[in-house]
PDB file of C-alpha atoms and ligand atoms in Angstrom:
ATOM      1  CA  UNK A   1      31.178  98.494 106.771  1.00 46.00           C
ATOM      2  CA  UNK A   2      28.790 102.007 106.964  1.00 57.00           C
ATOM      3  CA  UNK A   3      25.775 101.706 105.237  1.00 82.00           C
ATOM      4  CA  UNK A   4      25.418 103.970 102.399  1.00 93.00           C
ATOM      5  CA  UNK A   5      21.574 105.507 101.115  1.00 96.00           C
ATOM      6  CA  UNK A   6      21.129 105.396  97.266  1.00 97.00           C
ATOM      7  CA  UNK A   7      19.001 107.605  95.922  1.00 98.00           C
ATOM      8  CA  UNK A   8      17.854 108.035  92.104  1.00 97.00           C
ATOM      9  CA  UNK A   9      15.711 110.916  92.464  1.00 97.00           C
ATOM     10  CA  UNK A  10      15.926 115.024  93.270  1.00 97.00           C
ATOM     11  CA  UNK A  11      13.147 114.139  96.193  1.00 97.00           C
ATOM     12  CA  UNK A  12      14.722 111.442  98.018  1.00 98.00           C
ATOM     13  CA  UNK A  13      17.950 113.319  97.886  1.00 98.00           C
ATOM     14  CA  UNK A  14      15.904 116.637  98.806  1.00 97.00           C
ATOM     15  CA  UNK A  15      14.085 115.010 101.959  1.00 97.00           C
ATOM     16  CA  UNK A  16      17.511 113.554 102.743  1.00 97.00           C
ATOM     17  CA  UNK A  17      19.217 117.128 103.343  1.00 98.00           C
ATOM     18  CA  UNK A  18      16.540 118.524 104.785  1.00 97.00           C
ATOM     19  CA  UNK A  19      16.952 116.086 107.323  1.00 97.00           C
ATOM     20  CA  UNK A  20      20.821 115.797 107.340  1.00 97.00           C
ATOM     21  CA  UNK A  21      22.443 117.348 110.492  1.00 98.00           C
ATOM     22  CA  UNK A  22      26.105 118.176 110.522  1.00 98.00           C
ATOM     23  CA  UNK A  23      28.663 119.612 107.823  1.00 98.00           C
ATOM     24  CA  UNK A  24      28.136 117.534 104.422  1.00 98.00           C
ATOM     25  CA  UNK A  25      30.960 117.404 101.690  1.00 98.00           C
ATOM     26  CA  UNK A  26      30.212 116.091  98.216  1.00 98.00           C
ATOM     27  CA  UNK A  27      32.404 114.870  95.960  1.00 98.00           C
ATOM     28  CA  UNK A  28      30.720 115.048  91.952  1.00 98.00           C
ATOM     29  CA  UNK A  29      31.788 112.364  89.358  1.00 98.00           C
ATOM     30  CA  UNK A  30      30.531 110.418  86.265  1.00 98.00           C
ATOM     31  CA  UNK A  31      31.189 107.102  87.858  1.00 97.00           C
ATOM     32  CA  UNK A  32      33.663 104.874  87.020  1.00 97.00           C
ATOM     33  CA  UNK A  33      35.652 105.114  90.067  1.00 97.00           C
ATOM     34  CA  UNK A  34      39.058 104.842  90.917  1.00 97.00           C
ATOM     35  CA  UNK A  35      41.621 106.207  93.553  1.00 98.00           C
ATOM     36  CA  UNK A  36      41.980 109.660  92.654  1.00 98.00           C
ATOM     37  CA  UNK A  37      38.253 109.972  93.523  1.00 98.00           C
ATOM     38  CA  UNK A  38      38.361 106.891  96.760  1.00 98.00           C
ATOM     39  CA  UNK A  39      41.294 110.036  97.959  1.00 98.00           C
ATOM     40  CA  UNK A  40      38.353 112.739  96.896  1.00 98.00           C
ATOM     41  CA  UNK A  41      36.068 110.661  98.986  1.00 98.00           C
ATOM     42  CA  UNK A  42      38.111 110.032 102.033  1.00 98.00           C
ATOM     43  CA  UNK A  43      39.248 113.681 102.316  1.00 98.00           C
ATOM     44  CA  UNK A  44      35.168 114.174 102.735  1.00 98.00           C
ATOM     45  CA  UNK A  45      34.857 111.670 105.341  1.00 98.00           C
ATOM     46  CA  UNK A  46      37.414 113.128 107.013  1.00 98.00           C
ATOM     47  CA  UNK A  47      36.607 116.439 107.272  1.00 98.00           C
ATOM     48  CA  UNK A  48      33.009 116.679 107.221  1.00 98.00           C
ATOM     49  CA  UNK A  49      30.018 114.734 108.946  1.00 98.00           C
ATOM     50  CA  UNK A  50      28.316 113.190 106.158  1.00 98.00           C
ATOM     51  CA  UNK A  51      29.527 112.678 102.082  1.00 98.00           C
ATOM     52  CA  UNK A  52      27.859 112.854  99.159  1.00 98.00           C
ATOM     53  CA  UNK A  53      28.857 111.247  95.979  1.00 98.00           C
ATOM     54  CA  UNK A  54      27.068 112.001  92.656  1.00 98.00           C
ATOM     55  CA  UNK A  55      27.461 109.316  89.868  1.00 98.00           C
ATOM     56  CA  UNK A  56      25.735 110.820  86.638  1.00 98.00           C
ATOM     57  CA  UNK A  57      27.401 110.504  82.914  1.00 98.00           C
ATOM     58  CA  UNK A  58      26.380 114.345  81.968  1.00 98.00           C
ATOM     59  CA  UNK A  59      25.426 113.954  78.624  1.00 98.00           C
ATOM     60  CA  UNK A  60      25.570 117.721  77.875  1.00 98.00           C
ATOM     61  CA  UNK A  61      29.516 118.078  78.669  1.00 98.00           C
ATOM     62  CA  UNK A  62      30.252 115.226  75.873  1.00 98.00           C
ATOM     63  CA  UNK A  63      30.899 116.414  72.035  1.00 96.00           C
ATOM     64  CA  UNK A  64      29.065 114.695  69.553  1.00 95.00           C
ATOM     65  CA  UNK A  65      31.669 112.696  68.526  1.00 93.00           C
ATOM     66  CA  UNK A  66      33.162 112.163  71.776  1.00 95.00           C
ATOM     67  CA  UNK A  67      32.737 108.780  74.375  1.00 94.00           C
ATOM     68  CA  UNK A  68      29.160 109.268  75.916  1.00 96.00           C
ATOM     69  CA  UNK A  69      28.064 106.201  74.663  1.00 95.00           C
ATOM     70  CA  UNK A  70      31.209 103.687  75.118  1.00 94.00           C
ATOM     71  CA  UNK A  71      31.963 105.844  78.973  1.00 95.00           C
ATOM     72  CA  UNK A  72      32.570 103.045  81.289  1.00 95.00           C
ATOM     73  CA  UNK A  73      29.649 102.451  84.151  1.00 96.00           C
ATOM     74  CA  UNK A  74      30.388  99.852  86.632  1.00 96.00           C
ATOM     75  CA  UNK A  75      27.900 100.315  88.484  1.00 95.00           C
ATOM     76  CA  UNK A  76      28.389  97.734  91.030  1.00 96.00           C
ATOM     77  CA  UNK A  77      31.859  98.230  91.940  1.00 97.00           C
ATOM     78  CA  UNK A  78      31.557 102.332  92.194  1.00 97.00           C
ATOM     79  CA  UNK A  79      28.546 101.256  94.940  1.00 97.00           C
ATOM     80  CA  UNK A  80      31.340  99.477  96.309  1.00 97.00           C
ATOM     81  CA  UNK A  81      33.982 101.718  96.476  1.00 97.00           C
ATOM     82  CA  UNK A  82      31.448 104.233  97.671  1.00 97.00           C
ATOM     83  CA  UNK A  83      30.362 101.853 100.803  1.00 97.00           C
ATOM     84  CA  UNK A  84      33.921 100.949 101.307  1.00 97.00           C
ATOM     85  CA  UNK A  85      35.255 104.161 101.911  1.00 97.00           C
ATOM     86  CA  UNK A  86      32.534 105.493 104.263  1.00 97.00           C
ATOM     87  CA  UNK A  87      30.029 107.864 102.189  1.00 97.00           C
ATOM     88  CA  UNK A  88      26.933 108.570 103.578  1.00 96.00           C
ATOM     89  CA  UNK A  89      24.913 108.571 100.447  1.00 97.00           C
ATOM     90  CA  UNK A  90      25.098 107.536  96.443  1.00 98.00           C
ATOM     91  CA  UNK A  91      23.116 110.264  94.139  1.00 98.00           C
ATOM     92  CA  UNK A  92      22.713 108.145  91.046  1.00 97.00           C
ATOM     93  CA  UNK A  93      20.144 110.010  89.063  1.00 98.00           C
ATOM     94  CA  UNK A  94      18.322 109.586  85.133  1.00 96.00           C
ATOM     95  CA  UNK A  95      19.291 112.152  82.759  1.00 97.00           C
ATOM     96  CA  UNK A  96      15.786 112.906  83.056  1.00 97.00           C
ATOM     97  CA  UNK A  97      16.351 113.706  86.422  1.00 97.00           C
ATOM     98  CA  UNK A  98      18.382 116.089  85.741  1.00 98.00           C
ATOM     99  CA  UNK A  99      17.196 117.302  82.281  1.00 98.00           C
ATOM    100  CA  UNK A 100      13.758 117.211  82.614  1.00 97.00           C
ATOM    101  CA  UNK A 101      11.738 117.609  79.021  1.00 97.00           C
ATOM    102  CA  UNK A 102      11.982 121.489  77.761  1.00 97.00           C
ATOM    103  CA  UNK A 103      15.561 122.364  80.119  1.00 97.00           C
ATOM    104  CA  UNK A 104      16.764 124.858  78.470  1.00 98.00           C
ATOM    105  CA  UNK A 105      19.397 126.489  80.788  1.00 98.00           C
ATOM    106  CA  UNK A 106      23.240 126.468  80.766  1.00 97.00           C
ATOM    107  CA  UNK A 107      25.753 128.446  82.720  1.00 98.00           C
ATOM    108  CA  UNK A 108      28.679 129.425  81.464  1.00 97.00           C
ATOM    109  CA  UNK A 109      31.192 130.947  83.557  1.00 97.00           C
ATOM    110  CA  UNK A 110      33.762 133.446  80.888  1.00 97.00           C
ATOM    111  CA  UNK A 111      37.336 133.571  80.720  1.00 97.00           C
ATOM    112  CA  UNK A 112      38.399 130.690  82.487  1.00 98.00           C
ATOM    113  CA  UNK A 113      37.391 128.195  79.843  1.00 97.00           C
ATOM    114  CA  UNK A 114      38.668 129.771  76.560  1.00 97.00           C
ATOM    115  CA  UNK A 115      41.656 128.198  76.345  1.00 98.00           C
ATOM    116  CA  UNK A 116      43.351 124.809  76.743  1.00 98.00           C
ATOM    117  CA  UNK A 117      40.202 121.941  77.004  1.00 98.00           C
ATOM    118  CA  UNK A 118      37.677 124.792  76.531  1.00 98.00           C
ATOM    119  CA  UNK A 119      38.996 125.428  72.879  1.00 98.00           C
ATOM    120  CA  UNK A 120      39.494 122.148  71.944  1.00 97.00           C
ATOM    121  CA  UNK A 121      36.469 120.451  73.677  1.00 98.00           C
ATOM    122  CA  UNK A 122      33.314 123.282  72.526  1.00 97.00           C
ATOM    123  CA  UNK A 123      30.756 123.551  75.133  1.00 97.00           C
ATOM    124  CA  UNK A 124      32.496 120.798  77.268  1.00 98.00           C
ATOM    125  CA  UNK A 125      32.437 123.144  80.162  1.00 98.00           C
ATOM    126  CA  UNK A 126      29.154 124.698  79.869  1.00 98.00           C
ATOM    127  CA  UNK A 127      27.751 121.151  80.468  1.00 98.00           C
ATOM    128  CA  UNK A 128      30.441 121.070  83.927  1.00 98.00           C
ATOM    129  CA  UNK A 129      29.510 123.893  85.172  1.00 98.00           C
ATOM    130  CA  UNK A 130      25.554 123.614  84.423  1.00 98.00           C
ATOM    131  CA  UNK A 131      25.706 119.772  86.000  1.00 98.00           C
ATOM    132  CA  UNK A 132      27.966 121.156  89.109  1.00 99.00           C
ATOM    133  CA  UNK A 133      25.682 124.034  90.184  1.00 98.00           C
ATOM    134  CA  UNK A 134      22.633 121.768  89.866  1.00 98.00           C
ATOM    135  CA  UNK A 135      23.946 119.821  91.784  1.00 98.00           C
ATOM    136  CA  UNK A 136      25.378 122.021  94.203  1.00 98.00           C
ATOM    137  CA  UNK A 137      21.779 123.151  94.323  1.00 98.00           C
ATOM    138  CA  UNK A 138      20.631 120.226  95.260  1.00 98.00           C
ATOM    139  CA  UNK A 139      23.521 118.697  97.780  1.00 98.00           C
ATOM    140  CA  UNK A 140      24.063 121.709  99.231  1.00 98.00           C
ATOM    141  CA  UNK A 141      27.188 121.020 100.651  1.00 98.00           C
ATOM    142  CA  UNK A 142      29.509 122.957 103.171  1.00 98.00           C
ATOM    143  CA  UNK A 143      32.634 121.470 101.003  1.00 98.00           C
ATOM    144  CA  UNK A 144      33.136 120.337  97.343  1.00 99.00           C
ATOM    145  CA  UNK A 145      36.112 118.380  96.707  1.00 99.00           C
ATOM    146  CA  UNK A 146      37.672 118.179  92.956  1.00 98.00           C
ATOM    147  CA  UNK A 147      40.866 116.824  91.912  1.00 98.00           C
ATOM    148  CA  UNK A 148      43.636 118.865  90.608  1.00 98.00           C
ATOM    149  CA  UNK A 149      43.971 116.727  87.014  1.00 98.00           C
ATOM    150  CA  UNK A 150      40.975 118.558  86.039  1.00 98.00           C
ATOM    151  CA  UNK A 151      42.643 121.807  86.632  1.00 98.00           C
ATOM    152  CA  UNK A 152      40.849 124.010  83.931  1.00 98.00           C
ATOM    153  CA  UNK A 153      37.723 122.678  85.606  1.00 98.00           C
ATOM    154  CA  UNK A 154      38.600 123.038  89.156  1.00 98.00           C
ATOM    155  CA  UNK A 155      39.409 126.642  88.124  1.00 98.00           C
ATOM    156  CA  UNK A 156      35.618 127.183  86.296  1.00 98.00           C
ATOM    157  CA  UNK A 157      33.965 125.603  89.294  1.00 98.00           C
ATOM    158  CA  UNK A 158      36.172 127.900  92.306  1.00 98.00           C
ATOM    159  CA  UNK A 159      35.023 130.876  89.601  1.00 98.00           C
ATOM    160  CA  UNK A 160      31.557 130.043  89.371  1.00 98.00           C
ATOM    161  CA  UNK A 161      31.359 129.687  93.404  1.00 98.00           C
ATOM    162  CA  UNK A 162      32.638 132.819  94.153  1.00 98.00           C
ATOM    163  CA  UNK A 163      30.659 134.792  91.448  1.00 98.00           C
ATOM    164  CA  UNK A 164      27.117 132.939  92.407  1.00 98.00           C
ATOM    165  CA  UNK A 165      27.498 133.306  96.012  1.00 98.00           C
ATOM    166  CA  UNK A 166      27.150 129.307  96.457  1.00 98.00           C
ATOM    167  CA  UNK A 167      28.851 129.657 100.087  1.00 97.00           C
ATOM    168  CA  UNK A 168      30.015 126.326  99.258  1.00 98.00           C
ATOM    169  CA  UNK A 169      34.042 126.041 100.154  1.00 98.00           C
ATOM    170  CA  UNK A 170      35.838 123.981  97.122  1.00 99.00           C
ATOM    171  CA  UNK A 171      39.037 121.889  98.162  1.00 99.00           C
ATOM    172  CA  UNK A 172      40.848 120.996  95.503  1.00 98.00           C
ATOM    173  CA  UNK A 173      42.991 117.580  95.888  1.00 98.00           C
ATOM    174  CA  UNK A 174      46.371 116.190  94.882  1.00 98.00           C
ATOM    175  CA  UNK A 175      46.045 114.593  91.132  1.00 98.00           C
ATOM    176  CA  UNK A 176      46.425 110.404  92.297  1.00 98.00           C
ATOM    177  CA  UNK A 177      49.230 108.662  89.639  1.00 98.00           C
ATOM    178  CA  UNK A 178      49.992 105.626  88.896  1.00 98.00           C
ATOM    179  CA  UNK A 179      53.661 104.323  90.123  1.00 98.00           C
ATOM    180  CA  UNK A 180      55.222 105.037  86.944  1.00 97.00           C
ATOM    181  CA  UNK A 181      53.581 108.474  86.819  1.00 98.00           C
ATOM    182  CA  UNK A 182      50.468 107.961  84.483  1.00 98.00           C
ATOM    183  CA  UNK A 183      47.690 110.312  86.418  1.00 98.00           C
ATOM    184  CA  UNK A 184      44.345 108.208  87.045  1.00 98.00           C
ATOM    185  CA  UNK A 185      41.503 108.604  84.727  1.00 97.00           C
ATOM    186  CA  UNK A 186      38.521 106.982  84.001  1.00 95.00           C
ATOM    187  CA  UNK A 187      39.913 106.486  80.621  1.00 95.00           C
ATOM    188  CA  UNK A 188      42.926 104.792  81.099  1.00 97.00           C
ATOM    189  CA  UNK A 189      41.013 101.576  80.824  1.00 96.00           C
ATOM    190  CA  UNK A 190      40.507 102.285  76.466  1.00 97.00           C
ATOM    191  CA  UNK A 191      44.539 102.603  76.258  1.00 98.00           C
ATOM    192  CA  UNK A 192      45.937  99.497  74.642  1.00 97.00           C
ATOM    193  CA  UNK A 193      48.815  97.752  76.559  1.00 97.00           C
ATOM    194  CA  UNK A 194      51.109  99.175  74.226  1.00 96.00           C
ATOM    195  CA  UNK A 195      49.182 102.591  74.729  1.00 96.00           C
ATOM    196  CA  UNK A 196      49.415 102.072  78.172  1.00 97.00           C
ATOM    197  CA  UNK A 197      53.146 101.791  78.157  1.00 96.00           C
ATOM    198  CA  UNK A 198      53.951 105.013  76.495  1.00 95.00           C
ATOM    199  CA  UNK A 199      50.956 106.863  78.443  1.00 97.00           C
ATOM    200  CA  UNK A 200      53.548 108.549  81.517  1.00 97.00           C
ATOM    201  CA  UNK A 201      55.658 110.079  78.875  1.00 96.00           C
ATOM    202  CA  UNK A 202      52.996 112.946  78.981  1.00 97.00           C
ATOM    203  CA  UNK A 203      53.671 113.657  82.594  1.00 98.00           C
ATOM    204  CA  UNK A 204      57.202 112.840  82.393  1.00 96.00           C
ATOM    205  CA  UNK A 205      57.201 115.760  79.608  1.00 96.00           C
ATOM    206  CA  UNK A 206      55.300 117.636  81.660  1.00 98.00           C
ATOM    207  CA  UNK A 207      57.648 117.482  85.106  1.00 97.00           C
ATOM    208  CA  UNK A 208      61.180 117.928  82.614  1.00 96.00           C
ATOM    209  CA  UNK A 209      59.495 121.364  81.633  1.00 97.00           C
ATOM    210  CA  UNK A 210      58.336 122.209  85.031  1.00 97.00           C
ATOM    211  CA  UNK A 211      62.262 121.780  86.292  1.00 95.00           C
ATOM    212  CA  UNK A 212      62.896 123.464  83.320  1.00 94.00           C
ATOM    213  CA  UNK A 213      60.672 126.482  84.660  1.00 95.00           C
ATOM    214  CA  UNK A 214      62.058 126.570  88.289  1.00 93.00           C
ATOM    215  CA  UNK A 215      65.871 126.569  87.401  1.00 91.00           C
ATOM    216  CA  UNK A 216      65.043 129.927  86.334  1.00 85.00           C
ATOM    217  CA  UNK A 217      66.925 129.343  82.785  1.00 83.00           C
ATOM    218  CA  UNK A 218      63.802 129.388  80.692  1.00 88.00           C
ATOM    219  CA  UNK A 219      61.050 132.174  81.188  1.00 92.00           C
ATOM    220  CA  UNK A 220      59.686 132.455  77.483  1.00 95.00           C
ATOM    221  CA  UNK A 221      56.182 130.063  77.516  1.00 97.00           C
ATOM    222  CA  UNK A 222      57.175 129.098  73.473  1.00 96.00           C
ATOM    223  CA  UNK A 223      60.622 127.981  74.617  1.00 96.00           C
ATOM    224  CA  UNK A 224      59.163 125.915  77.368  1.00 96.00           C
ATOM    225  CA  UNK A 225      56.270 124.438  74.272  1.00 97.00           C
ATOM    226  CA  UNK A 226      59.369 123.504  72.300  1.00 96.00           C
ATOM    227  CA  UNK A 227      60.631 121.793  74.822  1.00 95.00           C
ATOM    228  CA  UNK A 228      57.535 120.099  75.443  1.00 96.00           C
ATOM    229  CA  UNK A 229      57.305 118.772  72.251  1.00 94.00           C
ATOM    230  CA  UNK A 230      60.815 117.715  72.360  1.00 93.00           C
ATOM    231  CA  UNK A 231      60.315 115.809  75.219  1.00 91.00           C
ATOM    232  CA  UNK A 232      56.778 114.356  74.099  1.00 91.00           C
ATOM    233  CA  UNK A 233      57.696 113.274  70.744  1.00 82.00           C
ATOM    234  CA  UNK A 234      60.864 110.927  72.158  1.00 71.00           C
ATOM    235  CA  UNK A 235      58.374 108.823  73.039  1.00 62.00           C
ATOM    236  CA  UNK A 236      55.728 108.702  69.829  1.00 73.00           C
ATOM    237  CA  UNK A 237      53.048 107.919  68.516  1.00 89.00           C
ATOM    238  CA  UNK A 238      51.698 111.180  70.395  1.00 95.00           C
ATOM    239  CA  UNK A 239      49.497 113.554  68.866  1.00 95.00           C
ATOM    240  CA  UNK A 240      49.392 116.408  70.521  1.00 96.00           C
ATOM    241  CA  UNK A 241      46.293 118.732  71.266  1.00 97.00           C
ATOM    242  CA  UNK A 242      47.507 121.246  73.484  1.00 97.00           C
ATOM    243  CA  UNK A 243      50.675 122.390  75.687  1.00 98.00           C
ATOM    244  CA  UNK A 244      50.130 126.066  77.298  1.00 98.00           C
ATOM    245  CA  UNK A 245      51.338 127.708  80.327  1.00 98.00           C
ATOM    246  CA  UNK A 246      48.417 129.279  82.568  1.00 98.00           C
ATOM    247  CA  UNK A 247      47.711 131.259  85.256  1.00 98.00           C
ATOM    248  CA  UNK A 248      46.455 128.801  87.871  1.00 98.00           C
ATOM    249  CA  UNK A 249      43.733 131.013  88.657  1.00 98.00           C
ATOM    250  CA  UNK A 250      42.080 132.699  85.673  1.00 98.00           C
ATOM    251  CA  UNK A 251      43.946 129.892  83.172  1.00 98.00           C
ATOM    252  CA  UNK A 252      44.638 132.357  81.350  1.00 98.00           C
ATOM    253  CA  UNK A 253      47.938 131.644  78.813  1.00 98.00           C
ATOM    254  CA  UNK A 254      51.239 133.033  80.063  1.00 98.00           C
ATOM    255  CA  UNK A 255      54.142 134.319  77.937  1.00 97.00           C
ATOM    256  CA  UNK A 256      56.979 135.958  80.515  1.00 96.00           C
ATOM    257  CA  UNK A 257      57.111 132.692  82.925  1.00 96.00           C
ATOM    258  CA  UNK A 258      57.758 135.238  86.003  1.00 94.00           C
ATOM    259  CA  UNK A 259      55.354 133.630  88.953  1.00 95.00           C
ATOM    260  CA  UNK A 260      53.760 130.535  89.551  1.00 96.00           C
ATOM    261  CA  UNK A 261      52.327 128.933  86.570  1.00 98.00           C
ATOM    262  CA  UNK A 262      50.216 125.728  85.668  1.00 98.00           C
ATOM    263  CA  UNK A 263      51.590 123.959  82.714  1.00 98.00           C
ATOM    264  CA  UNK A 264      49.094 122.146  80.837  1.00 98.00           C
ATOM    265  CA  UNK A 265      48.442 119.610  78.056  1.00 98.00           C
ATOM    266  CA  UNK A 266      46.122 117.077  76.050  1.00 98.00           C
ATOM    267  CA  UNK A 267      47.775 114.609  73.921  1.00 97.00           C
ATOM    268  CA  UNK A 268      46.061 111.107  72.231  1.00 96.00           C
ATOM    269  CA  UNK A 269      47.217 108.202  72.150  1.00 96.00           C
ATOM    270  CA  UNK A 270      45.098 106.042  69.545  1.00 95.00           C
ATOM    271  CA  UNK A 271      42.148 107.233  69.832  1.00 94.00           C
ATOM    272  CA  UNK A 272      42.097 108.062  73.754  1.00 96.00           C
ATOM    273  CA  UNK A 273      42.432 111.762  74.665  1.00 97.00           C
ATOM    274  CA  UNK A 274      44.797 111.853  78.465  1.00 98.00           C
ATOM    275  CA  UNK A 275      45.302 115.703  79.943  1.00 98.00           C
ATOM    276  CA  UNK A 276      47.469 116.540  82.836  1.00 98.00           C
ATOM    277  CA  UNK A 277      49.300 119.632  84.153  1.00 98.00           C
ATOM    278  CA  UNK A 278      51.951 120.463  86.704  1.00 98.00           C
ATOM    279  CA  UNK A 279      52.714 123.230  88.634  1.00 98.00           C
ATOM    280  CA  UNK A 280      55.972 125.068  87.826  1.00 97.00           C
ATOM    281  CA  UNK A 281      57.160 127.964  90.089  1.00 94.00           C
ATOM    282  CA  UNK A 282      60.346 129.824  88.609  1.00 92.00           C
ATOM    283  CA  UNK A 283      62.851 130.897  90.881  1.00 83.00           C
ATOM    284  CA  UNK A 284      63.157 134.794  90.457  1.00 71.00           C
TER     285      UNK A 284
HETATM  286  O1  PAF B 301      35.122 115.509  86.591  1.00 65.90           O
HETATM  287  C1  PAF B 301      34.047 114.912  86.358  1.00 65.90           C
HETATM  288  O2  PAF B 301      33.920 113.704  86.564  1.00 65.90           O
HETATM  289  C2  PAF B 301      32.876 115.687  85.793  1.00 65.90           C
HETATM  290  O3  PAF B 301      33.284 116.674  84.911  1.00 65.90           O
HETATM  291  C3  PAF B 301      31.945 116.264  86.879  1.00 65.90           C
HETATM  292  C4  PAF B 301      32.651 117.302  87.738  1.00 65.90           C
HETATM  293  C5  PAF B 301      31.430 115.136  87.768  1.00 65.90           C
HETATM  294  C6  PAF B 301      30.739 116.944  86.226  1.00 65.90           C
HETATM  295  O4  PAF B 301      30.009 116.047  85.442  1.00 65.90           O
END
């Protein structure tokens, strides 16, 4: 098994890539690992020379009455996974590490996060996008990898790249599901079994609209929400945050369904909050 370097602070990590020779890819997350980001990982290891993974809990993408303080941290098993699959180095760092006393800065990158989680999540993406290009800043990678699920926030970050000049290319990867459909998440683990159960029926929603879309017979985005709803409340106790069709690019909402689209949605179950999308290309 590769060794892997663990570092906890900005200088270790900074004399690290001074020193690093070959392409580096880096794949961000707030710990709690699983295989949609082992498949992040691997995809680094295979294309680049060296991987970086980030584990930090951002506190300043989390609402105040949101999970910062119940967010899973295993810390021993994401080192693990980490050495397992072949990255070169862990980047577990303090808040203060990253918010030193008196940080003040945030980035926020317009447009592309006014609708869907944007709206229903406030500041939720300012804190992505002002964690990501810190980091960026500080990895300086040749390749960030990001998994489709997060599509809004794929979207913000591939913005926020191009606009800053970053130079940094960002691959974004296949959402990872379950067998039965249920795309990975780090907080799958709060669903109940019974939760658990009815959690696919928000991707099996998702796909019936997306058929729905490329048959050509429906065009109008409110038909297609109908539908949605249709389909999502055959198997309650849903409540449903948001279904919208977006451009895949700006994520902007879509109303004549007449090129490819990303539908997307946030439903809870209990008291834990899933989101997914699919893609949906009409047949004109
Ligand atoms: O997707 C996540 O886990 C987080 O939003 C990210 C990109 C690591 C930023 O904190």
């Amino acid at each position: 098994m590769a060794g892997v370097q663990i570092f906890k602070k900005n200088s270790e990590l900074r004399d690290w890539r001074l020193k690093a020779v070959g392409s580096v890819g880096f794949v961000p997350t707030m710990g709690a690992l699983h295989a949609g980001h082992a498949a992040l990982i691997e995809r680094s290891v295979a294309e680049n020379d060296l991987t970086v993974v980030s584990v930090f809990v951002n506190p300043m993408q989390f609402g105040p009455a949101e999970d910062l303080g119940r967010y899973p941290r295993p810390w021993e098993k994401d080192e693990a996974l980490c050495r397992l699959k072949g990255a070169a180095t862990l980047y577990w760092p303090e808040p203060s590490d990253i918010y030193p006393p008196f940080f003040s800065s945030q980035v926020e990158v317009l447009g592309v996060g006014d609708h869907w989680c944007g709206r229903s999540r406030p500041g939720h993406f300012i804190g992505v996008s002002t964690v990501v290009l810190k980091l960026l800043m500080r990895v300086k990678p040749n390749r960030l990898y990001l998994g489709q699920k997060d599509a809004q926030q794929a979207a913000i970050i591939t913005k926020m790249v191009a606009d800053l000049d970053l130079g940094t290319e960002v691959v974004v990867c296949p959402t990872v599901r379950e067998l039965d459909g249920l795309a990975l998440s780090s907080r799958n683990q709060y669903l109940t079994a019974k939760e658990r159960e009815i959690a696919p029926g928000l991707h099996r929603a998702l796909r019936l609209c997306a058929k729905g879309v490329q048959t050509g017979l429906i065009k109008d985005s409110k038909a297609i929400g109908q539908l949605f709803q249709e389909h999502l409340s055959s198997s309650s106790p849903w409540r449903l945050d948001y279904f919208g069709v977006a451009d895949p690019v700006t994520m902007q909402p879509v109303e004549l369904i007449d090129k490819p689209v990303r539908l997307m949605a946030a439903a809870f179950l209990g008291t834990t909050r899933l989101i997914d999308n699919e893609a949906a290309n009409p047949r004109i």
